[in-house]
Amino acid sequence: MSGIPNALAGKIAVVTGASRGIGKGIALELGAAGATVYVTGRSATPGRLPGTVHETAAAVDAAGGVGVPFVCDHRDDDAVRRLFQTIRDEHGRLDVLVNNVYNSPAAARWLGKPFWEVPPDAWDETFDIGVRSHYVASVFAAPLLIESGGLIVNISSPGSQRYMHNAVYGVAKTALDRLTADMAHNLAETEVTVVSLWPGIVDTELLQLVPADAQGQRLVTLPGEGTFDLGQAETPRFPGRAVAALAADPGRRSRTGTAWRVADLAEAYGFTDVDGRIPRAD
């Protein structure tokens, strides 16, 4: 099951990096709950992977919300500042910020590599997009969110607690979860909730490139981590339902400053993935 229709009617949300993947799934579920969703990303035209901010915004409309495409490179602080100034000018409020932007195709080059085979510029790329951009968006969004008593969701990973992918990935996710905890500390005297969200393995457009084998299974092997059946993976809508449930929960402050697995929130809030399952791949 999904959330309650119109539970977020009148609410304004931003989902960064929402052209495709987890960000798109979150934008669609916020739209399905009635929110106006600003969809950010660099993809104004299709690239190697399908999806643009304009296509996601149209899909938010079709889901029942209002989608607003905003082409934005999250390495450009001025562009991010303009995004939140636009929201203040057009709506005077912001209720939800989802920091999701991440360069997954670039990161895939270094899967399973020992640290001495991962070049220093991979560190910069991972932290610029996967940590710094989340901080910058939160800085510019905070005044609006403090006024509304809103929600910040940082899309993170169990890689902050155990080895996943490579050393740079793990350090970046640990930094992101620390950012969640410290932002929650700074916001303790406000009504703003800040959480990290841990999806499992999500069948994004990038993983959909994995072909089926002779038995019809789509298997992906992560070096040093195992082989996973993508038929059992989460859809991008599953973490989206977690965000929508948090946004609609008047008691969400009890969760602030902490990382939450999507599957655990599904059990707590009573939602499932689109096929009725609660996937647990981690």
Short mmCIF file of C-alpha atoms in Angstrom, two decimals:
data_model
loop_
_atom_site.label_atom_id
_atom_site.label_comp_id
_atom_site.label_asym_id
_atom_site.label_seq_id
_atom_site.Cartn_x
_atom_site.Cartn_y
_atom_site.Cartn_z
CA MET A 1 0.00 0.00 0.00
CA SER A 2 1.07 3.60 -0.50
CA GLY A 3 0.23 6.73 1.45
CA ILE A 4 -2.96 8.71 1.93
CA PRO A 5 -3.98 10.77 -1.13
CA ASN A 6 -3.76 14.52 -0.50
CA ALA A 7 -2.00 13.99 2.85
CA LEU A 8 0.54 16.56 1.65
CA ALA A 9 -1.81 18.90 -0.21
CA GLY A 10 -0.51 22.46 0.01
CA LYS A 11 2.99 21.32 1.00
CA ILE A 12 6.07 22.42 -0.96
CA ALA A 13 8.95 19.99 -1.46
CA VAL A 14 12.36 19.93 -3.13
CA VAL A 15 13.94 16.69 -4.32
CA THR A 16 17.49 17.09 -5.58
CA GLY A 17 18.80 14.81 -8.31
CA ALA A 18 15.31 13.72 -9.31
CA SER A 19 15.68 13.19 -13.06
CA ARG A 20 15.72 9.44 -12.44
CA GLY A 21 16.37 6.77 -9.85
CA ILE A 22 15.60 7.16 -6.16
CA GLY A 23 15.04 10.90 -6.53
CA LYS A 24 12.40 10.38 -9.17
CA GLY A 25 10.64 7.76 -7.05
CA ILE A 26 10.56 10.13 -4.09
CA ALA A 27 9.25 13.01 -6.20
CA LEU A 28 6.45 10.80 -7.57
CA GLU A 29 5.34 9.64 -4.13
CA LEU A 30 5.33 13.18 -2.74
CA GLY A 31 3.27 14.18 -5.77
CA ALA A 32 0.90 11.25 -5.23
CA ALA A 33 0.31 12.61 -1.72
CA GLY A 34 -0.64 16.00 -3.22
CA ALA A 35 2.55 18.02 -2.78
CA THR A 36 4.07 20.58 -5.10
CA VAL A 37 7.51 19.18 -5.88
CA TYR A 38 10.49 21.09 -7.23
CA VAL A 39 12.51 18.57 -9.21
CA THR A 40 16.18 19.48 -9.58
CA GLY A 41 19.03 18.07 -11.64
CA ARG A 42 21.29 18.76 -14.58
CA SER A 43 19.33 16.63 -17.05
CA ALA A 44 17.39 19.03 -19.24
CA THR A 45 17.72 16.68 -22.22
CA PRO A 46 18.02 12.87 -22.29
CA GLY A 47 21.49 11.41 -21.95
CA ARG A 48 22.91 7.91 -21.75
CA LEU A 49 20.35 7.08 -19.10
CA PRO A 50 16.67 8.00 -19.55
CA GLY A 51 15.09 10.79 -17.57
CA THR A 52 15.05 14.58 -17.31
CA VAL A 53 13.77 17.02 -14.71
CA HIS A 54 10.97 17.94 -17.11
CA GLU A 55 9.86 14.32 -17.52
CA THR A 56 9.86 13.76 -13.77
CA ALA A 57 7.89 16.96 -13.18
CA ALA A 58 5.28 15.80 -15.72
CA ALA A 59 5.09 12.44 -13.96
CA VAL A 60 4.52 14.23 -10.63
CA ASP A 61 1.59 16.04 -12.27
CA ALA A 62 0.21 12.73 -13.50
CA ALA A 63 0.56 11.24 -10.01
CA GLY A 64 -1.69 13.94 -8.57
CA GLY A 65 0.73 16.61 -7.44
CA VAL A 66 2.33 19.62 -9.08
CA GLY A 67 5.77 19.10 -10.58
CA VAL A 68 8.13 22.04 -11.10
CA PRO A 69 11.31 21.32 -13.09
CA PHE A 70 14.36 23.31 -12.02
CA VAL A 71 17.55 22.69 -13.99
CA CYS A 72 20.36 23.01 -11.48
CA ASP A 73 23.97 21.86 -11.14
CA HIS A 74 24.34 21.31 -7.40
CA ARG A 75 28.04 22.16 -7.61
CA ASP A 76 26.96 25.74 -8.37
CA ASP A 77 26.15 27.43 -5.06
CA ASP A 78 24.57 30.43 -6.73
CA ALA A 79 22.18 28.21 -8.67
CA VAL A 80 21.16 26.45 -5.46
CA ARG A 81 20.63 29.79 -3.74
CA ARG A 82 18.38 30.87 -6.64
CA LEU A 83 16.32 27.70 -6.25
CA PHE A 84 15.35 28.48 -2.68
CA GLN A 85 14.87 32.17 -3.36
CA THR A 86 12.49 31.20 -6.16
CA ILE A 87 10.54 29.01 -3.76
CA ARG A 88 10.30 31.82 -1.22
CA ASP A 89 9.18 34.25 -3.92
CA GLU A 90 6.60 31.88 -5.42
CA HIS A 91 5.25 30.14 -2.32
CA GLY A 92 6.67 31.76 0.81
CA ARG A 93 7.24 28.35 2.38
CA LEU A 94 9.10 25.06 2.12
CA ASP A 95 8.04 21.90 3.93
CA VAL A 96 10.34 19.12 2.69
CA LEU A 97 13.92 18.99 1.41
CA VAL A 98 15.23 15.66 0.13
CA ASN A 99 18.98 15.70 -0.45
CA ASN A 100 19.39 12.90 -2.96
CA VAL A 101 21.67 14.17 -5.73
CA TYR A 102 24.53 11.73 -6.44
CA ASN A 103 26.59 10.70 -9.45
CA SER A 104 25.95 6.97 -9.45
CA PRO A 105 27.35 6.25 -12.95
CA ALA A 106 30.65 7.87 -11.97
CA ALA A 107 30.78 6.06 -8.64
CA ALA A 108 30.16 2.71 -10.36
CA ARG A 109 33.64 2.90 -11.91
CA TRP A 110 35.23 2.28 -8.52
CA LEU A 111 33.01 -0.49 -7.13
CA GLY A 112 35.01 -3.07 -5.22
CA LYS A 113 38.34 -1.31 -5.72
CA PRO A 114 40.85 -1.15 -2.84
CA PHE A 115 41.60 2.41 -1.81
CA TRP A 116 44.98 2.52 -3.58
CA GLU A 117 43.22 1.91 -6.90
CA VAL A 118 40.68 4.70 -6.35
CA PRO A 119 42.20 8.00 -7.55
CA PRO A 120 42.13 11.10 -5.32
CA ASP A 121 39.76 12.90 -7.69
CA ALA A 122 37.15 10.20 -6.97
CA TRP A 123 37.22 11.44 -3.36
CA ASP A 124 36.54 14.99 -4.50
CA GLU A 125 33.77 13.94 -6.86
CA THR A 126 32.06 11.79 -4.22
CA PHE A 127 32.22 14.42 -1.49
CA ASP A 128 31.33 17.38 -3.73
CA ILE A 129 28.13 15.76 -4.98
CA GLY A 130 27.34 13.29 -2.20
CA VAL A 131 28.05 15.42 0.88
CA ARG A 132 28.82 19.06 0.12
CA SER A 133 25.81 19.54 -2.14
CA HIS A 134 23.54 18.23 0.64
CA TYR A 135 25.07 20.70 3.07
CA VAL A 136 24.68 23.63 0.66
CA ALA A 137 21.04 22.88 -0.11
CA SER A 138 20.32 22.55 3.61
CA VAL A 139 22.01 25.87 4.36
CA PHE A 140 19.81 27.74 1.89
CA ALA A 141 16.66 25.78 2.78
CA ALA A 142 17.00 26.05 6.56
CA PRO A 143 15.36 29.48 7.07
CA LEU A 144 12.27 28.36 5.15
CA LEU A 145 12.13 25.00 6.91
CA ILE A 146 12.48 26.59 10.35
CA GLU A 147 9.47 28.77 9.55
CA SER A 148 7.37 25.75 8.54
CA GLY A 149 8.68 23.17 10.99
CA GLY A 150 9.68 21.09 7.99
CA LEU A 151 11.62 17.95 7.15
CA ILE A 152 15.12 17.31 5.77
CA VAL A 153 15.87 13.82 4.43
CA ASN A 154 19.44 12.90 3.49
CA ILE A 155 19.62 9.83 1.26
CA SER A 156 22.38 7.76 2.79
CA SER A 157 23.29 4.09 3.10
CA PRO A 158 24.24 1.28 5.50
CA GLY A 159 27.70 1.90 4.05
CA SER A 160 28.10 4.38 6.90
CA GLN A 161 28.15 1.42 9.30
CA ARG A 162 29.75 -1.42 7.31
CA TYR A 163 31.96 -1.88 4.27
CA MET A 164 30.20 -1.23 0.98
CA HIS A 165 31.60 -0.52 -2.49
CA ASN A 166 34.91 1.14 -1.51
CA ALA A 167 36.56 3.19 1.22
CA VAL A 168 35.59 6.57 -0.27
CA TYR A 169 31.92 5.58 -0.46
CA GLY A 170 31.87 4.49 3.15
CA VAL A 171 33.58 7.61 4.45
CA ALA A 172 31.19 9.83 2.47
CA LYS A 173 28.09 8.07 3.83
CA THR A 174 29.49 8.24 7.36
CA ALA A 175 30.02 11.97 6.89
CA LEU A 176 26.47 12.35 5.63
CA ASP A 177 24.98 10.56 8.64
CA ARG A 178 27.14 12.72 10.93
CA LEU A 179 25.80 15.77 9.09
CA THR A 180 22.27 14.56 9.82
CA ALA A 181 23.02 14.20 13.52
CA ASP A 182 24.75 17.57 13.81
CA MET A 183 22.10 19.46 11.84
CA ALA A 184 19.47 17.93 14.11
CA HIS A 185 21.49 19.13 17.11
CA ASN A 186 21.58 22.68 15.71
CA LEU A 187 17.84 22.52 14.98
CA ALA A 188 16.88 21.02 18.33
CA GLU A 189 15.08 24.18 19.46
CA THR A 190 13.00 24.30 16.27
CA GLU A 191 10.32 22.00 14.89
CA VAL A 192 12.50 20.82 11.98
CA THR A 193 13.13 17.07 11.65
CA VAL A 194 16.36 15.83 10.04
CA VAL A 195 16.86 12.16 9.18
CA SER A 196 19.07 9.97 7.06
CA LEU A 197 17.29 7.38 4.94
CA TRP A 198 18.87 4.06 4.03
CA PRO A 199 17.34 2.35 0.97
CA GLY A 200 18.41 -1.19 0.17
CA ILE A 201 19.33 -2.23 -3.36
CA VAL A 202 17.13 -0.15 -5.64
CA ASP A 203 16.37 -1.17 -9.23
CA THR A 204 17.17 2.18 -10.82
CA GLU A 205 17.63 2.92 -14.50
CA LEU A 206 21.34 2.22 -14.10
CA LEU A 207 20.74 -1.29 -12.74
CA GLN A 208 18.03 -1.89 -15.32
CA LEU A 209 20.88 -2.09 -17.82
CA VAL A 210 21.77 -5.46 -16.28
CA PRO A 211 20.43 -8.12 -18.70
CA ALA A 212 18.52 -11.24 -17.72
CA ASP A 213 20.36 -14.55 -17.75
CA ALA A 214 19.16 -17.82 -19.32
CA GLN A 215 16.89 -18.41 -16.33
CA GLY A 216 15.35 -14.97 -16.67
CA GLN A 217 17.06 -13.60 -13.59
CA ARG A 218 18.80 -10.24 -13.50
CA LEU A 219 21.76 -10.78 -11.20
CA VAL A 220 24.29 -8.16 -10.22
CA THR A 221 27.57 -8.99 -8.50
CA LEU A 222 29.14 -6.37 -6.26
CA PRO A 223 32.80 -7.30 -5.74
CA GLY A 224 33.41 -8.39 -2.19
CA GLU A 225 29.73 -8.06 -1.26
CA GLY A 226 27.91 -10.83 -3.10
CA THR A 227 25.48 -11.46 -5.94
CA PHE A 228 22.00 -9.97 -5.74
CA ASP A 229 18.78 -10.80 -7.59
CA LEU A 230 17.37 -7.54 -8.90
CA GLY A 231 13.97 -9.15 -9.06
CA GLN A 232 13.97 -8.84 -5.26
CA ALA A 233 15.25 -5.27 -5.19
CA GLU A 234 13.28 -2.20 -4.16
CA THR A 235 11.66 0.02 -6.73
CA PRO A 236 12.46 3.75 -6.47
CA ARG A 237 8.90 4.29 -5.23
CA PHE A 238 9.62 2.39 -1.99
CA PRO A 239 11.99 5.00 -0.49
CA GLY A 240 9.58 7.60 -1.89
CA ARG A 241 6.81 6.15 0.27
CA ALA A 242 9.07 6.39 3.30
CA VAL A 243 9.65 10.09 2.67
CA ALA A 244 5.94 10.74 2.12
CA ALA A 245 5.09 8.89 5.35
CA LEU A 246 7.62 10.95 7.31
CA ALA A 247 6.38 14.19 5.78
CA ALA A 248 2.79 13.37 6.78
CA ASP A 249 3.66 12.22 10.31
CA PRO A 250 2.94 14.86 12.98
CA GLY A 251 5.09 12.87 15.41
CA ARG A 252 8.17 12.61 13.21
CA ARG A 253 10.32 14.75 15.55
CA SER A 254 10.91 11.62 17.62
CA ARG A 255 12.99 10.32 14.70
CA THR A 256 15.25 13.35 14.24
CA GLY A 257 19.02 13.04 14.09
CA THR A 258 19.00 9.34 13.22
CA ALA A 259 19.37 7.06 10.21
CA TRP A 260 16.39 4.87 9.29
CA ARG A 261 16.16 1.87 6.99
CA VAL A 262 13.33 2.17 4.47
CA ALA A 263 12.11 -1.33 5.33
CA ASP A 264 11.90 -0.45 9.03
CA LEU A 265 9.84 2.64 8.25
CA ALA A 266 7.59 0.53 6.03
CA GLU A 267 6.81 -1.71 8.97
CA ALA A 268 6.29 1.26 11.29
CA TYR A 269 4.05 3.24 8.94
CA GLY A 270 2.32 0.35 7.17
CA PHE A 271 3.36 0.93 3.56
CA THR A 272 4.78 -1.51 1.01
CA ASP A 273 6.56 -1.37 -2.30
CA VAL A 274 4.45 -1.24 -5.45
CA ASP A 275 4.21 -5.04 -5.58
CA GLY A 276 2.99 -5.35 -1.97
CA ARG A 277 6.33 -6.53 -0.57
CA ILE A 278 8.60 -5.02 2.07
CA PRO A 279 11.99 -5.73 0.45
CA ARG A 280 15.00 -6.30 2.70
CA ALA A 281 18.15 -6.52 0.63
CA ASP A 282 20.69 -5.25 3.16
#
